[in-house]
mmCIF file of C-alpha atoms in Angstrom:
data_model
loop_
_atom_site.group_PDB
_atom_site.id
_atom_site.type_symbol
_atom_site.label_atom_id
_atom_site.label_comp_id
_atom_site.label_asym_id
_atom_site.label_seq_id
_atom_site.Cartn_x
_atom_site.Cartn_y
_atom_site.Cartn_z
ATOM 1 C CA MET A 1 12.696 60.386 -1.801
ATOM 2 C CA SER A 2 9.824 61.019 -4.239
ATOM 3 C CA SER A 3 9.987 59.949 -7.898
ATOM 4 C CA SER A 4 10.500 62.509 -10.633
ATOM 5 C CA PRO A 5 7.413 63.744 -12.598
ATOM 6 C CA GLU A 6 8.660 61.963 -15.747
ATOM 7 C CA LYS A 7 8.857 58.585 -13.948
ATOM 8 C CA LYS A 8 5.345 59.077 -12.525
ATOM 9 C CA LYS A 9 3.944 59.773 -16.014
ATOM 10 C CA LYS A 10 5.700 56.688 -17.417
ATOM 11 C CA LYS A 11 4.353 54.484 -14.621
ATOM 12 C CA LEU A 12 0.819 55.838 -15.120
ATOM 13 C CA ALA A 13 0.991 55.188 -18.874
ATOM 14 C CA GLU A 14 2.042 51.582 -18.229
ATOM 15 C CA GLU A 15 -0.953 51.110 -15.929
ATOM 16 C CA LEU A 16 -3.497 52.459 -18.457
ATOM 17 C CA PRO A 17 -5.581 49.940 -20.428
ATOM 18 C CA SER A 18 -4.202 49.267 -23.889
ATOM 19 C CA THR A 19 -7.345 50.625 -25.569
ATOM 20 C CA GLN A 20 -6.696 54.054 -24.050
ATOM 21 C CA GLN A 21 -3.053 54.016 -25.160
ATOM 22 C CA THR A 22 -3.931 53.241 -28.804
ATOM 23 C CA ASN A 23 -6.426 56.081 -29.205
ATOM 24 C CA PRO A 24 -4.601 58.570 -31.507
ATOM 25 C CA THR A 25 -6.291 61.495 -29.743
ATOM 26 C CA PRO A 26 -7.137 60.466 -26.158
ATOM 27 C CA SER A 27 -9.289 63.575 -25.662
ATOM 28 C CA LEU A 28 -11.824 62.195 -28.179
ATOM 29 C CA PRO A 29 -13.809 58.948 -27.862
ATOM 30 C CA ASP A 30 -13.036 56.388 -30.583
ATOM 31 C CA GLU A 31 -16.597 56.575 -31.923
ATOM 32 C CA LEU A 32 -16.424 60.355 -32.345
ATOM 33 C CA LEU A 33 -13.008 60.204 -33.990
ATOM 34 C CA THR A 34 -14.246 57.532 -36.411
ATOM 35 C CA SER A 35 -17.293 59.647 -37.231
ATOM 36 C CA CYS A 36 -15.101 62.694 -37.952
ATOM 37 C CA ILE A 37 -12.680 60.839 -40.250
ATOM 38 C CA ALA A 38 -15.589 59.137 -42.027
ATOM 39 C CA ARG A 39 -16.656 62.552 -43.285
ATOM 40 C CA LEU A 40 -13.286 63.228 -44.901
ATOM 41 C CA SER A 41 -12.784 62.526 -48.598
ATOM 42 C CA ARG A 42 -10.782 59.384 -49.289
ATOM 43 C CA LEU A 43 -8.405 61.599 -51.274
ATOM 44 C CA TYR A 44 -6.931 62.724 -47.945
ATOM 45 C CA TYR A 45 -6.625 59.307 -46.270
ATOM 46 C CA PRO A 46 -3.012 58.620 -47.400
ATOM 47 C CA THR A 47 -1.955 61.910 -45.785
ATOM 48 C CA VAL A 48 -3.941 61.230 -42.600
ATOM 49 C CA SER A 49 -2.301 57.797 -42.350
ATOM 50 C CA LEU A 50 1.072 59.481 -41.860
ATOM 51 C CA VAL A 51 0.012 60.924 -38.505
ATOM 52 C CA SER A 52 0.612 57.721 -36.533
ATOM 53 C CA LYS A 53 0.255 53.938 -36.520
ATOM 54 C CA SER A 54 -2.997 54.371 -34.611
ATOM 55 C CA PHE A 55 -4.460 56.499 -37.379
ATOM 56 C CA ARG A 56 -3.360 53.953 -39.970
ATOM 57 C CA SER A 57 -5.123 51.241 -37.983
ATOM 58 C CA LEU A 58 -8.282 53.329 -37.748
ATOM 59 C CA LEU A 59 -8.280 54.038 -41.495
ATOM 60 C CA SER A 60 -8.289 50.300 -42.254
ATOM 61 C CA SER A 61 -11.005 49.369 -39.756
ATOM 62 C CA PRO A 62 -14.407 48.005 -40.850
ATOM 63 C CA GLU A 63 -16.068 50.424 -38.406
ATOM 64 C CA LEU A 64 -14.815 53.382 -40.451
ATOM 65 C CA TYR A 65 -16.493 52.142 -43.631
ATOM 66 C CA LYS A 66 -19.706 51.364 -41.773
ATOM 67 C CA ALA A 67 -19.643 54.975 -40.560
ATOM 68 C CA ARG A 68 -18.957 56.268 -44.099
ATOM 69 C CA SER A 69 -21.996 54.352 -45.345
ATOM 70 C CA LEU A 70 -24.208 55.685 -42.542
ATOM 71 C CA VAL A 71 -23.339 59.310 -43.356
ATOM 72 C CA SER A 72 -23.611 58.677 -47.136
ATOM 73 C CA ARG A 73 -19.946 59.518 -47.674
ATOM 74 C CA THR A 74 -19.142 56.792 -50.202
ATOM 75 C CA GLU A 75 -17.300 58.175 -53.240
ATOM 76 C CA THR A 76 -15.599 57.218 -56.486
ATOM 77 C CA CYS A 77 -11.873 56.469 -56.094
ATOM 78 C CA LEU A 78 -9.386 56.140 -58.940
ATOM 79 C CA TYR A 79 -6.966 53.196 -59.156
ATOM 80 C CA LEU A 80 -4.146 52.668 -61.629
ATOM 81 C CA CYS A 81 -2.280 49.442 -62.369
ATOM 82 C CA LEU A 82 1.309 49.569 -63.661
ATOM 83 C CA GLU A 83 3.450 46.611 -64.615
ATOM 84 C CA SER A 84 7.073 45.978 -65.523
ATOM 85 C CA SER A 85 8.883 42.799 -66.519
ATOM 86 C CA SER A 86 9.248 41.862 -62.850
ATOM 87 C CA ASP A 87 6.590 43.751 -60.923
ATOM 88 C CA SER A 88 2.873 44.533 -60.826
ATOM 89 C CA CYS A 89 1.831 47.441 -58.621
ATOM 90 C CA TRP A 90 -1.283 49.478 -57.861
ATOM 91 C CA PHE A 91 -1.765 53.161 -57.071
ATOM 92 C CA THR A 92 -4.687 55.277 -55.914
ATOM 93 C CA LEU A 93 -5.328 58.979 -56.475
ATOM 94 C CA CYS A 94 -5.005 61.272 -53.466
ATOM 95 C CA ARG A 95 -4.444 64.938 -52.631
ATOM 96 C CA LYS A 96 -1.125 66.327 -51.471
ATOM 97 C CA PRO A 97 -1.096 68.853 -48.627
ATOM 98 C CA ASP A 98 -1.734 72.384 -49.881
ATOM 99 C CA LYS A 99 1.287 73.969 -51.466
ATOM 100 C CA THR A 100 1.966 77.680 -51.820
ATOM 101 C CA VAL A 101 2.878 78.574 -55.392
ATOM 102 C CA THR A 102 6.135 80.558 -55.427
ATOM 103 C CA LYS A 103 7.788 82.758 -58.044
ATOM 104 C CA ASP A 104 10.216 79.907 -58.689
ATOM 105 C CA ASP A 105 7.290 77.602 -59.553
ATOM 106 C CA VAL A 106 5.908 80.138 -62.020
ATOM 107 C CA SER A 107 9.329 80.670 -63.603
ATOM 108 C CA LYS A 108 9.817 76.911 -63.910
ATOM 109 C CA ASN A 109 6.445 76.496 -65.647
ATOM 110 C CA LYS A 110 7.251 79.300 -68.086
ATOM 111 C CA LYS A 111 10.628 77.755 -68.799
ATOM 112 C CA ASN A 112 8.872 74.468 -69.620
ATOM 113 C CA ASN A 113 6.397 76.337 -71.866
ATOM 114 C CA ASP A 114 3.457 75.583 -69.560
ATOM 115 C CA ASP A 115 0.479 77.931 -69.840
ATOM 116 C CA VAL A 116 0.282 79.126 -66.227
ATOM 117 C CA SER A 117 -2.925 81.053 -66.836
ATOM 118 C CA LYS A 118 -4.768 77.965 -68.103
ATOM 119 C CA LYS A 119 -3.272 75.157 -66.031
ATOM 120 C CA LYS A 120 -5.205 74.682 -62.809
ATOM 121 C CA SER A 121 -3.162 73.910 -59.680
ATOM 122 C CA THR A 122 -4.564 70.839 -57.943
ATOM 123 C CA SER A 123 -1.726 68.948 -56.252
ATOM 124 C CA TYR A 124 -3.036 65.476 -57.024
ATOM 125 C CA VAL A 125 -0.663 62.535 -56.752
ATOM 126 C CA LEU A 126 -0.805 58.755 -57.144
ATOM 127 C CA CYS A 127 0.031 56.911 -53.922
ATOM 128 C CA LYS A 128 1.354 53.372 -54.158
ATOM 129 C CA LEU A 129 -0.587 50.755 -52.254
ATOM 130 C CA PRO A 130 1.378 48.782 -49.669
ATOM 131 C CA ALA A 131 3.239 45.651 -50.837
ATOM 132 C CA LEU A 132 0.327 43.391 -51.688
ATOM 133 C CA HIS A 133 1.996 40.636 -53.725
ATOM 134 C CA SER A 134 -0.252 41.729 -56.586
ATOM 135 C CA PRO A 135 -0.986 39.083 -59.235
ATOM 136 C CA PRO A 136 0.118 39.782 -62.834
ATOM 137 C CA ALA A 137 -2.288 42.087 -64.652
ATOM 138 C CA VAL A 138 -1.147 42.108 -68.300
ATOM 139 C CA PHE A 139 -3.397 39.942 -70.498
ATOM 140 C CA SER A 140 -5.951 39.788 -67.679
ATOM 141 C CA GLY A 141 -9.517 41.009 -67.473
ATOM 142 C CA LEU A 142 -9.640 43.862 -64.944
ATOM 143 C CA VAL A 143 -13.132 44.927 -63.850
ATOM 144 C CA SER A 144 -14.473 46.928 -60.904
ATOM 145 C CA VAL A 145 -17.717 46.090 -59.100
ATOM 146 C CA GLY A 146 -18.595 48.301 -56.142
ATOM 147 C CA SER A 147 -15.571 48.499 -53.832
ATOM 148 C CA ASP A 148 -13.828 45.512 -55.473
ATOM 149 C CA ILE A 149 -11.507 45.206 -58.478
ATOM 150 C CA TYR A 150 -11.461 41.746 -60.101
ATOM 151 C CA ASN A 151 -8.345 40.398 -61.825
ATOM 152 C CA ILE A 152 -9.413 37.496 -64.080
ATOM 153 C CA ARG A 153 -6.453 35.701 -65.647
ATOM 154 C CA SER A 154 -6.209 33.300 -68.578
ATOM 155 C CA SER A 155 -4.914 30.620 -66.199
ATOM 156 C CA SER A 156 -8.476 30.666 -64.718
ATOM 157 C CA ASN A 157 -7.298 32.242 -61.443
ATOM 158 C CA VAL A 158 -9.441 35.121 -60.136
ATOM 159 C CA SER A 159 -8.189 37.577 -57.508
ATOM 160 C CA VAL A 160 -10.082 40.469 -55.921
ATOM 161 C CA LEU A 161 -8.605 43.730 -54.626
ATOM 162 C CA ASP A 162 -10.722 45.076 -51.764
ATOM 163 C CA CYS A 163 -10.356 48.844 -52.206
ATOM 164 C CA ARG A 164 -11.500 49.582 -48.656
ATOM 165 C CA PHE A 165 -8.641 47.766 -46.947
ATOM 166 C CA HIS A 166 -6.250 47.295 -49.905
ATOM 167 C CA THR A 167 -6.034 43.537 -49.489
ATOM 168 C CA TRP A 168 -6.260 40.711 -52.035
ATOM 169 C CA ARG A 169 -8.506 37.669 -51.720
ATOM 170 C CA LYS A 170 -9.318 34.729 -53.945
ATOM 171 C CA ALA A 171 -12.573 34.374 -55.883
ATOM 172 C CA PRO A 172 -14.006 31.265 -57.596
ATOM 173 C CA SER A 173 -11.800 30.265 -60.538
ATOM 174 C CA LEU A 174 -12.947 30.423 -64.141
ATOM 175 C CA PRO A 175 -14.591 27.105 -65.074
ATOM 176 C CA VAL A 176 -12.255 26.894 -68.113
ATOM 177 C CA GLU A 177 -8.974 28.461 -69.186
ATOM 178 C CA LEU A 178 -9.433 31.214 -71.756
ATOM 179 C CA MET A 179 -6.976 32.942 -74.055
ATOM 180 C CA ALA A 180 -7.267 36.526 -75.346
ATOM 181 C CA LEU A 181 -9.937 37.161 -72.716
ATOM 182 C CA SER A 182 -11.715 40.428 -72.028
ATOM 183 C CA ALA A 183 -14.319 41.361 -69.429
ATOM 184 C CA CYS A 184 -16.914 43.968 -68.514
ATOM 185 C CA ALA A 185 -19.457 44.408 -65.717
ATOM 186 C CA VAL A 186 -23.216 44.752 -66.065
ATOM 187 C CA ASP A 187 -24.753 45.580 -62.700
ATOM 188 C CA GLU A 188 -23.221 42.954 -60.365
ATOM 189 C CA LYS A 189 -22.347 40.451 -63.080
ATOM 190 C CA ILE A 190 -18.959 40.170 -64.805
ATOM 191 C CA TYR A 191 -19.096 38.903 -68.395
ATOM 192 C CA VAL A 192 -15.900 37.244 -69.619
ATOM 193 C CA ALA A 193 -15.248 36.373 -73.278
ATOM 194 C CA GLY A 194 -12.262 34.542 -74.720
ATOM 195 C CA ILE A 195 -10.923 31.615 -76.726
ATOM 196 C CA HIS A 196 -11.169 28.118 -75.241
ATOM 197 C CA GLY A 197 -8.166 25.803 -75.625
ATOM 198 C CA GLU A 198 -6.998 24.032 -78.738
ATOM 199 C CA SER A 199 -10.499 24.015 -80.226
ATOM 200 C CA LEU A 200 -10.274 27.822 -80.533
ATOM 201 C CA LYS A 201 -13.955 27.939 -79.619
ATOM 202 C CA ASN A 202 -15.267 31.378 -78.663
ATOM 203 C CA ALA A 203 -16.426 30.984 -75.068
ATOM 204 C CA SER A 204 -18.216 33.225 -72.578
ATOM 205 C CA LYS A 205 -18.734 32.972 -68.829
ATOM 206 C CA VAL A 206 -20.361 35.223 -66.242
ATOM 207 C CA LEU A 207 -19.432 35.669 -62.585
ATOM 208 C CA ASN A 208 -22.177 36.810 -60.222
ATOM 209 C CA ALA A 209 -20.258 39.118 -57.869
ATOM 210 C CA ARG A 210 -23.039 39.061 -55.284
ATOM 211 C CA THR A 211 -23.307 35.277 -54.947
ATOM 212 C CA GLN A 212 -19.684 34.569 -56.009
ATOM 213 C CA THR A 213 -20.806 31.868 -58.426
ATOM 214 C CA TRP A 214 -20.230 31.298 -62.138
ATOM 215 C CA ASP A 215 -23.483 31.219 -64.114
ATOM 216 C CA HIS A 216 -24.007 29.493 -67.440
ATOM 217 C CA VAL A 217 -23.933 31.665 -70.563
ATOM 218 C CA VAL A 218 -24.213 30.259 -74.070
ATOM 219 C CA SER A 219 -21.030 30.508 -76.147
ATOM 220 C CA ILE A 220 -20.740 33.058 -78.920
ATOM 221 C CA PRO A 221 -21.985 31.163 -82.002
ATOM 222 C CA CYS A 222 -19.712 30.761 -85.019
ATOM 223 C CA SER A 223 -22.476 32.204 -87.178
ATOM 224 C CA LEU A 224 -21.754 35.590 -85.552
ATOM 225 C CA THR A 225 -17.965 35.463 -85.348
ATOM 226 C CA ARG A 226 -15.368 32.956 -86.528
ATOM 227 C CA ARG A 227 -13.465 30.671 -84.176
ATOM 228 C CA GLY A 228 -10.358 32.059 -82.544
ATOM 229 C CA ALA A 229 -11.389 35.677 -83.067
ATOM 230 C CA LEU A 230 -8.597 37.867 -81.717
ATOM 231 C CA ASN A 231 -8.526 41.495 -80.531
ATOM 232 C CA MET A 232 -11.526 40.914 -78.277
ATOM 233 C CA ARG A 233 -12.655 44.000 -76.375
ATOM 234 C CA SER A 234 -15.625 44.041 -73.994
ATOM 235 C CA VAL A 235 -17.747 46.992 -72.899
ATOM 236 C CA CYS A 236 -21.180 47.551 -71.364
ATOM 237 C CA ILE A 237 -23.574 49.655 -73.467
ATOM 238 C CA ASP A 238 -27.371 49.856 -73.067
ATOM 239 C CA GLY A 239 -27.162 47.413 -70.161
ATOM 240 C CA LYS A 240 -25.703 44.679 -72.378
ATOM 241 C CA SER A 241 -22.269 43.107 -72.626
ATOM 242 C CA HIS A 242 -20.798 43.948 -76.051
ATOM 243 C CA VAL A 243 -17.780 42.121 -77.462
ATOM 244 C CA ALA A 244 -15.918 43.611 -80.427
ATOM 245 C CA THR A 245 -13.727 41.330 -82.561
ATOM 246 C CA ASP A 246 -12.113 41.490 -85.990
ATOM 247 C CA ASP A 247 -15.399 40.149 -87.378
ATOM 248 C CA GLY A 248 -17.643 42.826 -85.872
ATOM 249 C CA VAL A 249 -19.618 43.354 -82.662
ATOM 250 C CA VAL A 250 -21.859 40.935 -80.769
ATOM 251 C CA CYS A 251 -23.927 41.618 -77.666
ATOM 252 C CA TYR A 252 -25.536 39.356 -75.092
ATOM 253 C CA ASN A 253 -29.282 39.643 -74.551
ATOM 254 C CA SER A 254 -29.681 38.395 -70.976
ATOM 255 C CA GLN A 255 -33.499 38.518 -71.202
ATOM 256 C CA GLU A 256 -33.544 36.023 -74.068
ATOM 257 C CA GLY A 257 -30.304 34.257 -73.151
ATOM 258 C CA LYS A 258 -28.656 34.618 -76.560
ATOM 259 C CA TRP A 259 -25.979 36.510 -78.476
ATOM 260 C CA GLU A 260 -27.005 38.996 -81.150
ATOM 261 C CA LEU A 261 -25.242 41.130 -83.725
ATOM 262 C CA GLY A 262 -24.386 44.614 -82.491
ATOM 263 C CA GLU A 263 -23.731 47.832 -84.360
ATOM 264 C CA ALA A 264 -20.666 47.244 -86.527
ATOM 265 C CA LYS A 265 -19.563 50.894 -86.405
ATOM 266 C CA MET A 266 -19.014 50.633 -82.661
ATOM 267 C CA GLY A 267 -16.278 48.042 -83.068
ATOM 268 C CA SER A 268 -13.400 50.264 -84.166
ATOM 269 C CA PHE A 269 -12.440 50.835 -80.519
ATOM 270 C CA ARG A 270 -11.080 47.261 -80.379
ATOM 271 C CA PHE A 271 -7.691 48.287 -81.807
ATOM 272 C CA SER A 272 -6.782 50.188 -78.632
ATOM 273 C CA ASP A 273 -6.796 49.831 -74.855
ATOM 274 C CA SER A 274 -7.815 53.519 -74.680
ATOM 275 C CA TYR A 275 -11.569 53.246 -74.178
ATOM 276 C CA CYS A 276 -14.250 53.379 -71.485
ATOM 277 C CA GLU A 277 -17.994 53.795 -71.037
ATOM 278 C CA VAL A 278 -19.479 56.762 -69.155
ATOM 279 C CA GLU A 279 -23.244 57.014 -68.677
ATOM 280 C CA ASN A 280 -24.004 54.749 -71.633
ATOM 281 C CA VAL A 281 -21.634 56.540 -74.032
ATOM 282 C CA LEU A 282 -18.479 54.844 -75.345
ATOM 283 C CA TYR A 283 -15.300 56.943 -75.474
ATOM 284 C CA SER A 284 -12.071 56.079 -77.260
ATOM 285 C CA VAL A 285 -8.786 57.613 -78.430
ATOM 286 C CA CYS A 286 -8.182 57.538 -82.181
ATOM 287 C CA ASN A 287 -5.238 59.187 -83.959
ATOM 288 C CA GLY A 288 -4.381 61.057 -80.776
ATOM 289 C CA THR A 289 -7.818 62.616 -80.185
ATOM 290 C CA LEU A 290 -10.823 61.720 -78.025
ATOM 291 C CA ARG A 291 -14.061 60.653 -79.668
ATOM 292 C CA TRP A 292 -17.416 59.210 -78.586
ATOM 293 C CA TYR A 293 -20.166 56.844 -79.758
ATOM 294 C CA ASP A 294 -23.656 55.904 -78.654
ATOM 295 C CA GLY A 295 -26.416 53.817 -80.183
ATOM 296 C CA GLU A 296 -28.702 56.796 -80.721
ATOM 297 C CA VAL A 297 -26.253 58.582 -83.037
ATOM 298 C CA ASN A 298 -24.614 55.368 -84.369
ATOM 299 C CA VAL A 299 -21.500 57.194 -85.566
ATOM 300 C CA TRP A 300 -18.199 58.171 -83.965
ATOM 301 C CA ARG A 301 -17.843 61.899 -83.265
ATOM 302 C CA SER A 302 -15.033 64.036 -81.828
ATOM 303 C CA LEU A 303 -15.288 65.184 -78.233
ATOM 304 C CA GLU A 304 -15.408 68.991 -78.365
ATOM 305 C CA GLY A 305 -13.728 71.451 -75.996
ATOM 306 C CA LEU A 306 -10.863 69.857 -74.040
ATOM 307 C CA VAL A 307 -8.958 73.146 -73.724
ATOM 308 C CA GLY A 308 -5.526 72.388 -72.239
ATOM 309 C CA LEU A 309 -5.538 68.658 -72.989
ATOM 310 C CA PRO A 310 -2.706 67.690 -75.380
ATOM 311 C CA LYS A 311 -3.072 65.659 -78.553
ATOM 312 C CA PHE A 312 -1.561 62.264 -77.823
ATOM 313 C CA LEU A 313 1.413 61.392 -80.009
ATOM 314 C CA PRO A 314 1.959 57.891 -81.459
ATOM 315 C CA GLY A 315 3.539 55.558 -78.907
ATOM 316 C CA VAL A 316 1.954 57.294 -75.907
ATOM 317 C CA SER A 317 -0.015 54.932 -73.653
ATOM 318 C CA VAL A 318 -3.435 56.389 -72.832
ATOM 319 C CA ARG A 319 -6.074 54.935 -70.513
ATOM 320 C CA LEU A 320 -9.627 56.194 -69.992
ATOM 321 C CA CYS A 321 -11.856 55.614 -66.979
ATOM 322 C CA ASP A 322 -15.353 56.482 -65.781
ATOM 323 C CA TYR A 323 -14.864 58.658 -62.693
ATOM 324 C CA GLY A 324 -18.293 59.105 -61.162
ATOM 325 C CA GLY A 325 -19.857 60.552 -64.325
ATOM 326 C CA ASN A 326 -16.736 62.433 -65.362
ATOM 327 C CA MET A 327 -13.895 60.857 -67.319
ATOM 328 C CA VAL A 328 -10.292 60.469 -66.226
ATOM 329 C CA VAL A 329 -7.535 60.377 -68.851
ATOM 330 C CA VAL A 330 -4.157 58.895 -67.842
ATOM 331 C CA TRP A 331 -1.129 58.950 -70.142
ATOM 332 C CA ASP A 332 2.645 58.661 -69.990
ATOM 333 C CA LYS A 333 5.589 60.744 -71.184
ATOM 334 C CA ASN A 334 9.061 59.250 -71.506
ATOM 335 C CA MET A 335 12.045 61.221 -70.238
ATOM 336 C CA LEU A 336 14.817 59.415 -72.077
ATOM 337 C CA SER A 337 17.613 61.505 -70.590
ATOM 338 C CA SER A 338 16.779 60.341 -67.057
ATOM 339 C CA GLY A 339 15.493 56.840 -67.844
ATOM 340 C CA GLN A 340 12.172 57.687 -66.200
ATOM 341 C CA LYS A 341 8.573 58.102 -67.234
ATOM 342 C CA LYS A 342 6.026 60.712 -66.165
ATOM 343 C CA ILE A 343 2.452 59.614 -65.508
ATOM 344 C CA LEU A 344 -0.008 62.451 -66.145
ATOM 345 C CA CYS A 345 -3.691 62.595 -65.332
ATOM 346 C CA ALA A 346 -6.644 64.829 -66.220
ATOM 347 C CA GLU A 347 -10.282 64.888 -65.129
ATOM 348 C CA ILE A 348 -12.818 65.772 -67.825
ATOM 349 C CA ALA A 349 -16.358 66.997 -67.087
ATOM 350 C CA LEU A 350 -18.743 65.808 -69.827
ATOM 351 C CA GLU A 351 -21.699 67.835 -71.094
ATOM 352 C CA ARG A 352 -24.248 66.642 -73.645
ATOM 353 C CA ARG A 353 -25.357 69.425 -76.006
ATOM 354 C CA GLY A 354 -28.179 68.126 -78.127
ATOM 355 C CA VAL A 355 -28.097 64.744 -79.830
ATOM 356 C CA CYS A 356 -24.878 65.073 -81.790
ATOM 357 C CA GLU A 357 -22.534 67.032 -79.509
ATOM 358 C CA ILE A 358 -20.681 66.218 -76.303
ATOM 359 C CA TRP A 359 -18.242 68.743 -74.841
ATOM 360 C CA GLY A 360 -15.434 68.019 -72.426
ATOM 361 C CA GLY A 361 -14.230 70.554 -69.883
ATOM 362 C CA VAL A 362 -10.805 69.969 -68.345
ATOM 363 C CA GLU A 363 -11.247 70.172 -64.555
ATOM 364 C CA TRP A 364 -7.554 69.668 -63.803
ATOM 365 C CA ILE A 365 -4.333 68.266 -65.245
ATOM 366 C CA ASP A 366 -1.446 67.085 -63.091
ATOM 367 C CA HIS A 367 1.808 65.170 -63.187
ATOM 368 C CA VAL A 368 0.849 62.535 -60.623
ATOM 369 C CA LEU A 369 3.723 60.028 -60.640
ATOM 370 C CA THR A 370 7.259 59.332 -61.882
ATOM 371 C CA VAL A 371 8.374 55.736 -62.472
ATOM 372 C CA PRO A 372 11.245 53.932 -64.236
ATOM 373 C CA ILE A 373 10.795 53.928 -67.995
ATOM 374 C CA GLY A 374 10.267 50.144 -68.032
ATOM 375 C CA TYR A 375 6.814 50.423 -66.433
ATOM 376 C CA TYR A 376 3.687 50.064 -68.563
ATOM 377 C CA ILE A 377 0.187 51.452 -67.853
ATOM 378 C CA VAL A 378 -2.124 48.458 -67.748
ATOM 379 C CA LYS A 379 -5.480 49.886 -66.712
ATOM 380 C CA ALA A 380 -7.260 52.727 -64.916
ATOM 381 C CA LEU A 381 -10.391 51.835 -62.953
ATOM 382 C CA SER A 382 -12.674 53.428 -60.385
ATOM 383 C CA ALA A 383 -14.157 51.830 -57.294
ATOM 384 C CA THR A 384 -16.960 53.020 -55.007
ATOM 385 C CA VAL A 385 -15.667 53.203 -51.439
#
């Protein structure tokens, strides 16, 4: 008696080599499938990963990122770190599958006083990275270099998030423990400033991300800023590491190997975590509005335009991030009745108009995540993947 067709298929599948069984689309060679997915934007990878375990495996393979590099498909990806009293978690920006806007959606927006004619529908969302046992991020220096995000902690531990595969690895520890540290990246070097131990000496170190070694940098002299200077904030402007403290601004001249006084007017951004640098211009939030500064103008000015972007009320956490030449603004909105918090995000296109004007055009605004109200926005960063 002959076997049924189903049993024959099952027996044939068991006899096939394992490499053929794991191909998510057997009609396509692995190399061709990898080449096709490499051309997709990373914004769609979280959705593609839902197709099957085989697709998820392919999306985390080194071969895929070699293919992306060969076809010049590397792009800027947004990452957001949130932390609560018991948890530190990371998210990345992605696109949801296309959604048809219904009459109910329009009615809901009108009910919530949203301007439907101005608000652009984008369907962006923040996707949580898999359980990574992420190290604490509050009071750390968080800096991105290429496809890596460095978490430099006051305990001297340094961890690196590989944004290609979403895995953590260890990096060489800080040579000394630093308090009130801050960090910024200049090319492939990460400059770290902080307070050293009981002496309250202002110290500075630099990690070469390419060689993974700590290089010697002279400490910030007391003639430029007093010992134990708090409210340190670091940023890269004009290719130099700038550190703003309560005493003013200092910058490191790597050509001469010494610290110099910077422009004092720049330093007012130190009172907030809402700042970033985009194409050699420093942006910050002050009294609920966006403003900018560069060395050529040497004065803070308001960012013009921004139609559709709200004025940020006191108590709202705002984070700014360079997003491939544009700027991303991330902020929260408490919903006390539900005990939750909305995370909202906007992308701003920046346009220089003459010496003294920069205009911001809102590309999109979206509610990208809802979390328990106890979560705090630590930092927004971008990585090149």
